[in-house]
PDB file of C-alpha atoms in Angstrom:
ATOM      1  CA  MET A   1     -83.023  37.778-116.216  1.00 47.00           C
ATOM      2  CA  SER A   2     -82.615  41.448-114.723  1.00 44.00           C
ATOM      3  CA  ARG A   3     -85.547  42.683-112.828  1.00 44.00           C
ATOM      4  CA  THR A   4     -85.924  45.572-115.468  1.00 43.00           C
ATOM      5  CA  CYS A   5     -86.819  43.180-118.107  1.00 46.00           C
ATOM      6  CA  LYS A   6     -89.548  41.079-116.119  1.00 46.00           C
ATOM      7  CA  ALA A   7     -92.431  43.515-116.836  1.00 47.00           C
ATOM      8  CA  ALA A   8     -91.942  43.463-120.515  1.00 47.00           C
ATOM      9  CA  VAL A   9     -91.254  39.639-120.604  1.00 45.00           C
ATOM     10  CA  LEU A  10     -94.637  38.850-118.716  1.00 50.00           C
ATOM     11  CA  LEU A  11     -96.669  41.066-121.113  1.00 58.00           C
ATOM     12  CA  ALA A  12     -94.751  39.460-124.277  1.00 51.00           C
ATOM     13  CA  ALA A  13     -95.138  35.815-122.790  1.00 47.00           C
ATOM     14  CA  ALA A  14     -98.952  36.824-122.467  1.00 47.00           C
ATOM     15  CA  VAL A  15     -99.452  38.162-125.945  1.00 46.00           C
ATOM     16  CA  GLY A  16     -97.301  35.043-127.173  1.00 42.00           C
ATOM     17  CA  LEU A  17     -99.719  32.691-125.624  1.00 34.00           C
ATOM     18  CA  TRP A  18    -102.546  34.364-127.160  1.00 36.00           C
ATOM     19  CA  GLN A  19    -100.674  34.284-130.562  1.00 37.00           C
ATOM     20  CA  VAL A  20     -99.933  30.660-130.289  1.00 31.00           C
ATOM     21  CA  SER A  21    -103.731  29.903-129.557  1.00 33.00           C
ATOM     22  CA  ALA A  22    -104.792  31.866-132.552  1.00 35.00           C
ATOM     23  CA  GLY A  23    -102.092  30.366-134.740  1.00 36.00           C
ATOM     24  CA  ALA A  24    -103.301  26.639-133.707  1.00 35.00           C
ATOM     25  CA  ASN A  25    -106.540  27.681-135.006  1.00 35.00           C
ATOM     26  CA  GLY A  26    -105.100  28.698-138.428  1.00 36.00           C
ATOM     27  CA  SER A  27    -106.176  32.287-138.075  1.00 33.00           C
ATOM     28  CA  PRO A  28    -103.799  35.334-138.020  1.00 35.00           C
ATOM     29  CA  SER A  29    -103.679  37.688-135.149  1.00 36.00           C
ATOM     30  CA  PRO A  30    -106.316  40.321-135.415  1.00 37.00           C
ATOM     31  CA  ALA A  31    -106.272  44.004-135.924  1.00 41.00           C
ATOM     32  CA  PRO A  32    -106.536  46.245-132.750  1.00 44.00           C
ATOM     33  CA  SER A  33    -110.373  46.375-131.791  1.00 46.00           C
ATOM     34  CA  THR A  34    -112.449  48.923-133.430  1.00 46.00           C
ATOM     35  CA  GLY A  35    -115.138  48.780-130.836  1.00 48.00           C
ATOM     36  CA  ALA A  36    -117.216  46.037-132.690  1.00 48.00           C
ATOM     37  CA  ILE A  37    -117.641  42.691-130.755  1.00 52.00           C
ATOM     38  CA  SER A  38    -116.859  39.653-133.032  1.00 56.00           C
ATOM     39  CA  SER A  39    -117.504  36.265-132.506  1.00 59.00           C
ATOM     40  CA  ASP A  40    -113.697  35.589-132.077  1.00 63.00           C
ATOM     41  CA  MET A  41    -113.644  38.001-129.280  1.00 60.00           C
ATOM     42  CA  VAL A  42    -116.483  36.471-127.504  1.00 68.00           C
ATOM     43  CA  ALA A  43    -114.690  33.167-127.785  1.00 87.00           C
ATOM     44  CA  MET A  44    -111.716  34.457-126.131  1.00 92.00           C
ATOM     45  CA  THR A  45    -110.927  34.129-122.389  1.00 96.00           C
ATOM     46  CA  PRO A  46    -111.029  37.522-120.258  1.00 97.00           C
ATOM     47  CA  GLU A  47    -107.200  37.413-120.155  1.00 97.00           C
ATOM     48  CA  GLN A  48    -106.917  37.216-124.088  1.00 97.00           C
ATOM     49  CA  ARG A  49    -109.400  39.818-124.459  1.00 97.00           C
ATOM     50  CA  ALA A  50    -107.629  42.103-121.950  1.00 98.00           C
ATOM     51  CA  ILE A  51    -104.416  41.610-124.005  1.00 98.00           C
ATOM     52  CA  GLU A  52    -106.246  42.616-127.193  1.00 98.00           C
ATOM     53  CA  ALA A  53    -107.486  45.793-125.306  1.00 98.00           C
ATOM     54  CA  PHE A  54    -104.037  46.473-124.062  1.00 98.00           C
ATOM     55  CA  LYS A  55    -102.578  46.311-127.632  1.00 98.00           C
ATOM     56  CA  SER A  56    -105.460  48.562-129.006  1.00 98.00           C
ATOM     57  CA  GLY A  57    -104.775  51.129-126.287  1.00 98.00           C
ATOM     58  CA  ASP A  58    -101.086  51.195-126.886  1.00 98.00           C
ATOM     59  CA  GLY A  59    -101.619  51.713-130.488  1.00 98.00           C
ATOM     60  CA  HIS A  60    -103.757  54.762-129.742  1.00 98.00           C
ATOM     61  CA  ARG A  61    -101.096  55.971-127.194  1.00 98.00           C
ATOM     62  CA  LEU A  62     -98.251  55.686-130.072  1.00 98.00           C
ATOM     63  CA  LYS A  63    -100.670  57.650-132.401  1.00 98.00           C
ATOM     64  CA  GLY A  64    -101.395  60.216-129.815  1.00 98.00           C
ATOM     65  CA  ARG A  65     -97.592  60.507-129.153  1.00 96.00           C
ATOM     66  CA  LYS A  66     -96.741  60.900-132.915  1.00 97.00           C
ATOM     67  CA  LEU A  67     -99.437  63.671-133.344  1.00 97.00           C
ATOM     68  CA  GLU A  68     -98.129  65.652-130.132  1.00 94.00           C
ATOM     69  CA  ASP A  69     -94.593  65.531-131.498  1.00 94.00           C
ATOM     70  CA  GLU A  70     -95.820  66.686-134.872  1.00 94.00           C
ATOM     71  CA  SER A  71     -97.539  69.648-133.355  1.00 93.00           C
ATOM     72  CA  ALA A  72     -94.189  71.123-132.368  1.00 89.00           C
ATOM     73  CA  THR A  73     -93.342  71.262-136.174  1.00 93.00           C
ATOM     74  CA  LYS A  74     -96.510  73.041-137.269  1.00 93.00           C
ATOM     75  CA  LYS A  75     -97.635  76.697-137.257  1.00 92.00           C
ATOM     76  CA  GLY A  76    -100.996  78.492-136.455  1.00 92.00           C
ATOM     77  CA  ALA A  77    -104.263  76.698-136.440  1.00 92.00           C
ATOM     78  CA  ASP A  78    -102.259  73.429-137.465  1.00 93.00           C
ATOM     79  CA  VAL A  79    -100.884  73.315-134.130  1.00 94.00           C
ATOM     80  CA  GLU A  80    -104.205  73.226-132.476  1.00 93.00           C
ATOM     81  CA  LYS A  81    -105.454  70.585-134.716  1.00 94.00           C
ATOM     82  CA  SER A  82    -102.820  68.132-133.984  1.00 94.00           C
ATOM     83  CA  ILE A  83    -103.123  68.638-130.208  1.00 95.00           C
ATOM     84  CA  VAL A  84    -106.861  67.917-130.326  1.00 96.00           C
ATOM     85  CA  LYS A  85    -106.236  64.941-132.498  1.00 97.00           C
ATOM     86  CA  ALA A  86    -103.601  63.724-130.064  1.00 97.00           C
ATOM     87  CA  ARG A  87    -105.902  64.132-126.896  1.00 97.00           C
ATOM     88  CA  GLY A  88    -108.458  62.240-128.956  1.00 98.00           C
ATOM     89  CA  GLU A  89    -106.081  59.088-129.397  1.00 98.00           C
ATOM     90  CA  PHE A  90    -104.983  59.508-125.698  1.00 98.00           C
ATOM     91  CA  GLU A  91    -108.778  59.242-124.609  1.00 98.00           C
ATOM     92  CA  LYS A  92    -109.192  56.233-126.756  1.00 98.00           C
ATOM     93  CA  SER A  93    -106.053  54.687-125.323  1.00 98.00           C
ATOM     94  CA  LEU A  94    -107.395  55.193-121.768  1.00 98.00           C
ATOM     95  CA  LYS A  95    -110.777  53.741-122.516  1.00 98.00           C
ATOM     96  CA  ASP A  96    -108.937  50.458-123.867  1.00 98.00           C
ATOM     97  CA  PHE A  97    -106.616  50.451-120.844  1.00 98.00           C
ATOM     98  CA  ARG A  98    -109.467  50.784-118.678  1.00 98.00           C
ATOM     99  CA  LYS A  99    -111.225  47.748-120.401  1.00 98.00           C
ATOM    100  CA  ALA A 100    -107.781  45.842-120.195  1.00 98.00           C
ATOM    101  CA  ALA A 101    -107.628  46.355-116.339  1.00 98.00           C
ATOM    102  CA  GLU A 102    -111.182  45.315-115.902  1.00 98.00           C
ATOM    103  CA  LEU A 103    -110.707  41.992-117.769  1.00 98.00           C
ATOM    104  CA  ASN A 104    -107.582  41.307-116.018  1.00 98.00           C
ATOM    105  CA  PRO A 105    -106.798  43.194-112.783  1.00 98.00           C
ATOM    106  CA  GLN A 106    -103.520  41.601-112.574  1.00 98.00           C
ATOM    107  CA  LEU A 107    -102.342  43.166-115.721  1.00 98.00           C
ATOM    108  CA  PHE A 108    -100.163  45.780-114.313  1.00 98.00           C
ATOM    109  CA  GLN A 109     -99.070  47.249-117.492  1.00 98.00           C
ATOM    110  CA  ALA A 110    -102.663  48.459-117.994  1.00 98.00           C
ATOM    111  CA  TYR A 111    -102.544  50.617-115.140  1.00 98.00           C
ATOM    112  CA  ASN A 112     -99.254  52.116-116.434  1.00 98.00           C
ATOM    113  CA  GLY A 113    -101.122  52.837-119.628  1.00 98.00           C
ATOM    114  CA  MET A 114    -104.003  54.276-117.654  1.00 98.00           C
ATOM    115  CA  GLY A 115    -101.627  56.473-116.046  1.00 98.00           C
ATOM    116  CA  TYR A 116    -100.208  57.611-119.146  1.00 98.00           C
ATOM    117  CA  GLY A 117    -103.698  58.485-120.627  1.00 98.00           C
ATOM    118  CA  TYR A 118    -104.851  60.302-117.585  1.00 98.00           C
ATOM    119  CA  ARG A 119    -101.525  62.196-117.589  1.00 98.00           C
ATOM    120  CA  LYS A 120    -101.925  63.211-121.266  1.00 97.00           C
ATOM    121  CA  THR A 121    -105.663  64.459-120.587  1.00 97.00           C
ATOM    122  CA  GLY A 122    -104.356  66.550-117.670  1.00 96.00           C
ATOM    123  CA  ASP A 123    -105.747  64.272-114.522  1.00 98.00           C
ATOM    124  CA  TYR A 124    -102.495  64.319-112.728  1.00 98.00           C
ATOM    125  CA  ALA A 125    -103.908  62.880-109.562  1.00 97.00           C
ATOM    126  CA  LYS A 126    -105.535  60.125-111.177  1.00 98.00           C
ATOM    127  CA  ALA A 127    -102.317  59.487-113.240  1.00 98.00           C
ATOM    128  CA  LEU A 128    -100.304  59.228-110.046  1.00 98.00           C
ATOM    129  CA  GLU A 129    -102.838  56.897-108.581  1.00 98.00           C
ATOM    130  CA  MET A 130    -102.407  54.445-111.644  1.00 98.00           C
ATOM    131  CA  TYR A 131     -98.570  54.843-111.760  1.00 98.00           C
ATOM    132  CA  ASP A 132     -98.338  53.952-108.076  1.00 98.00           C
ATOM    133  CA  ARG A 133    -100.546  51.087-108.526  1.00 98.00           C
ATOM    134  CA  ALA A 134     -98.732  49.790-111.546  1.00 98.00           C
ATOM    135  CA  ILE A 135     -95.200  50.046-109.640  1.00 98.00           C
ATOM    136  CA  LYS A 136     -96.718  48.234-106.525  1.00 98.00           C
ATOM    137  CA  MET A 137     -98.059  45.370-108.675  1.00 98.00           C
ATOM    138  CA  ALA A 138     -95.021  45.001-110.954  1.00 98.00           C
ATOM    139  CA  PRO A 139     -92.711  41.859-109.789  1.00 96.00           C
ATOM    140  CA  GLY A 140     -89.676  44.130-110.009  1.00 96.00           C
ATOM    141  CA  PHE A 141     -88.426  47.526-110.520  1.00 97.00           C
ATOM    142  CA  TYR A 142     -90.687  49.053-113.231  1.00 98.00           C
ATOM    143  CA  PRO A 143     -88.517  51.736-114.748  1.00 98.00           C
ATOM    144  CA  GLU A 144     -90.927  52.995-117.388  1.00 98.00           C
ATOM    145  CA  ALA A 145     -93.700  53.627-114.922  1.00 98.00           C
ATOM    146  CA  VAL A 146     -91.256  55.344-112.713  1.00 98.00           C
ATOM    147  CA  GLU A 147     -90.149  57.965-115.651  1.00 98.00           C
ATOM    148  CA  TYR A 148     -93.648  58.366-116.632  1.00 98.00           C
ATOM    149  CA  ARG A 149     -94.744  59.010-112.915  1.00 98.00           C
ATOM    150  CA  ALA A 150     -91.871  61.679-112.664  1.00 98.00           C
ATOM    151  CA  GLU A 151     -93.205  63.414-115.617  1.00 98.00           C
ATOM    152  CA  ALA A 152     -96.579  63.790-113.830  1.00 98.00           C
ATOM    153  CA  TYR A 153     -94.419  64.989-110.939  1.00 98.00           C
ATOM    154  CA  LEU A 154     -92.856  67.596-113.181  1.00 98.00           C
ATOM    155  CA  SER A 155     -96.491  68.860-114.378  1.00 97.00           C
ATOM    156  CA  LEU A 156     -97.478  69.309-110.673  1.00 97.00           C
ATOM    157  CA  ASN A 157     -94.186  71.092-109.886  1.00 98.00           C
ATOM    158  CA  ARG A 158     -93.170  68.303-107.542  1.00 98.00           C
ATOM    159  CA  LEU A 159     -89.437  68.950-108.111  1.00 98.00           C
ATOM    160  CA  ASP A 160     -88.030  66.923-105.116  1.00 98.00           C
ATOM    161  CA  ASP A 161     -90.121  63.907-106.242  1.00 98.00           C
ATOM    162  CA  ALA A 162     -88.741  64.308-109.787  1.00 98.00           C
ATOM    163  CA  ARG A 163     -85.327  64.393-108.556  1.00 98.00           C
ATOM    164  CA  LYS A 164     -85.832  61.376-106.497  1.00 98.00           C
ATOM    165  CA  ALA A 165     -87.039  59.481-109.379  1.00 98.00           C
ATOM    166  CA  TYR A 166     -84.087  60.440-111.698  1.00 98.00           C
ATOM    167  CA  LEU A 167     -81.550  59.047-109.213  1.00 98.00           C
ATOM    168  CA  GLU A 168     -83.380  55.917-108.928  1.00 98.00           C
ATOM    169  CA  LEU A 169     -83.589  55.642-112.638  1.00 98.00           C
ATOM    170  CA  PHE A 170     -79.821  56.647-113.170  1.00 97.00           C
ATOM    171  CA  ALA A 171     -78.930  53.697-110.985  1.00 96.00           C
ATOM    172  CA  ALA A 172     -81.158  51.312-112.499  1.00 97.00           C
ATOM    173  CA  ASP A 173     -81.976  52.019-116.086  1.00 97.00           C
ATOM    174  CA  ARG A 174     -79.904  54.823-117.867  1.00 96.00           C
ATOM    175  CA  LYS A 175     -82.174  54.894-121.093  1.00 97.00           C
ATOM    176  CA  GLN A 176     -85.203  55.974-118.855  1.00 98.00           C
ATOM    177  CA  ALA A 177     -83.159  58.260-116.803  1.00 98.00           C
ATOM    178  CA  ASP A 178     -81.920  60.010-119.974  1.00 98.00           C
ATOM    179  CA  ALA A 179     -85.727  60.158-120.949  1.00 98.00           C
ATOM    180  CA  LEU A 180     -86.632  62.071-117.792  1.00 98.00           C
ATOM    181  CA  MET A 181     -83.507  64.293-118.136  1.00 98.00           C
ATOM    182  CA  ALA A 182     -84.957  65.492-121.385  1.00 98.00           C
ATOM    183  CA  ALA A 183     -88.494  66.134-119.823  1.00 98.00           C
ATOM    184  CA  MET A 184     -86.732  67.984-116.862  1.00 98.00           C
ATOM    185  CA  LYS A 185     -84.852  70.154-119.421  1.00 98.00           C
ATOM    186  CA  ASN A 186     -88.346  70.774-121.080  1.00 97.00           C
ATOM    187  CA  TRP A 187     -89.754  71.789-117.888  1.00 98.00           C
ATOM    188  CA  VAL A 188     -87.049  74.347-117.203  1.00 98.00           C
ATOM    189  CA  THR A 189     -87.516  75.853-120.624  1.00 97.00           C
ATOM    190  CA  ALA A 190     -91.272  75.825-120.186  1.00 97.00           C
ATOM    191  CA  ARG A 191     -91.199  77.612-116.675  1.00 98.00           C
ATOM    192  CA  ARG A 192     -88.971  80.272-117.903  1.00 97.00           C
ATOM    193  CA  ALA A 193     -91.354  81.257-120.480  1.00 97.00           C
ATOM    194  CA  SER A 194     -94.285  80.722-118.297  1.00 96.00           C
ATOM    195  CA  PRO A 195     -93.588  80.269-114.250  1.00 97.00           C
ATOM    196  CA  SER A 196     -97.059  78.847-113.625  1.00 94.00           C
ATOM    197  CA  GLY A 197     -96.501  79.781-110.032  1.00 94.00           C
ATOM    198  CA  VAL A 198     -93.054  78.499-109.492  1.00 97.00           C
ATOM    199  CA  ASP A 199     -90.637  80.967-107.895  1.00 96.00           C
ATOM    200  CA  ALA A 200     -87.900  82.036-110.087  1.00 97.00           C
ATOM    201  CA  ALA A 201     -85.268  81.013-107.308  1.00 98.00           C
ATOM    202  CA  ALA A 202     -86.801  77.541-107.522  1.00 98.00           C
ATOM    203  CA  ILE A 203     -86.383  77.359-111.319  1.00 98.00           C
ATOM    204  CA  ASP A 204     -82.615  78.358-110.786  1.00 98.00           C
ATOM    205  CA  THR A 205     -82.231  75.839-108.310  1.00 98.00           C
ATOM    206  CA  PHE A 206     -83.603  73.239-110.315  1.00 98.00           C
ATOM    207  CA  GLU A 207     -81.961  74.104-113.512  1.00 98.00           C
ATOM    208  CA  LYS A 208     -78.539  74.102-111.854  1.00 98.00           C
ATOM    209  CA  TRP A 209     -79.188  70.661-110.367  1.00 98.00           C
ATOM    210  CA  VAL A 210     -80.367  69.497-113.834  1.00 98.00           C
ATOM    211  CA  THR A 211     -77.160  70.815-115.484  1.00 98.00           C
ATOM    212  CA  GLU A 212     -75.040  69.030-112.853  1.00 98.00           C
ATOM    213  CA  ARG A 213     -76.743  65.781-113.214  1.00 98.00           C
ATOM    214  CA  ASP A 214     -76.685  65.821-116.968  1.00 97.00           C
ATOM    215  CA  GLY A 215     -72.820  66.646-116.794  1.00 96.00           C
ATOM    216  CA  LEU A 216     -72.437  63.768-114.478  1.00 95.00           C
ATOM    217  CA  ALA A 217     -74.180  61.375-116.889  1.00 95.00           C
ATOM    218  CA  THR A 218     -72.079  62.446-119.680  1.00 93.00           C
ATOM    219  CA  GLN A 219     -68.909  62.077-117.754  1.00 92.00           C
ATOM    220  CA  THR A 220     -70.046  58.554-116.786  1.00 88.00           C
ATOM    221  CA  ARG A 221     -71.151  57.638-120.286  1.00 81.00           C
ATOM    222  CA  LEU A 222     -67.623  58.590-121.701  1.00 75.00           C
ATOM    223  CA  MET A 223     -65.874  56.770-118.961  1.00 72.00           C
ATOM    224  CA  SER A 224     -67.833  53.640-119.874  1.00 65.00           C
ATOM    225  CA  ILE A 225     -67.013  53.830-123.442  1.00 61.00           C
ATOM    226  CA  SER A 226     -63.351  54.487-122.809  1.00 55.00           C
ATOM    227  CA  GLY A 227     -63.252  51.429-120.307  1.00 51.00           C
ATOM    228  CA  HIS A 228     -64.864  49.331-123.128  1.00 48.00           C
ATOM    229  CA  HIS A 229     -62.136  50.284-125.582  1.00 44.00           C
ATOM    230  CA  ALA A 230     -59.399  49.681-123.066  1.00 45.00           C
ATOM    231  CA  GLY A 231     -60.694  46.035-122.783  1.00 46.00           C
ATOM    232  CA  TRP A 232     -60.255  45.371-126.403  1.00 40.00           C
TER     233      TRP A 232
END
């Protein structure tokens, strides 16, 4: 098994263990927690409750991201409404991820989730702390957390750190490298419109680097496809 799959497999295994236990009792997996404490929740072990809290947090995270994406297609006051709703979902996800970590301090995915929640609600220092913790705790390379952390670096204009993260991801996980590339392009566009204290020369230099790396990624992808076809 590759190192990049270990993090997801560990959480999936934990969820699977809980589902087997629930199935043995003849009961289906419950919906994400709404905050009420049921008798089933009381009967669970802390680890099982941590998994439920994590699942609920991830549900809110996905809802928030969807609302955030939808805001880009809206106009006028509807944009702000979507953004406010998205923030509300991110705040809910953060609460659930915190609970998951309290119940099972070894659930490193919960710290990654907290990093995401803090980042989306604007607390970048706390987000970096949580991402660092998740990456340190993970049994192998944790590409998702590395990518998310790099997006926090971009928000703080820590361009050298973002570059380093991209090179790490490019070598280990091209999907996450592509996600970071998209975020870096968005950073350039945003800083062109509003520099936020970043020198124009620094934006130019970073944009040039992003363009070069994007071109290299395209070339290696095409070479990979060509080589695959040649082996048929």
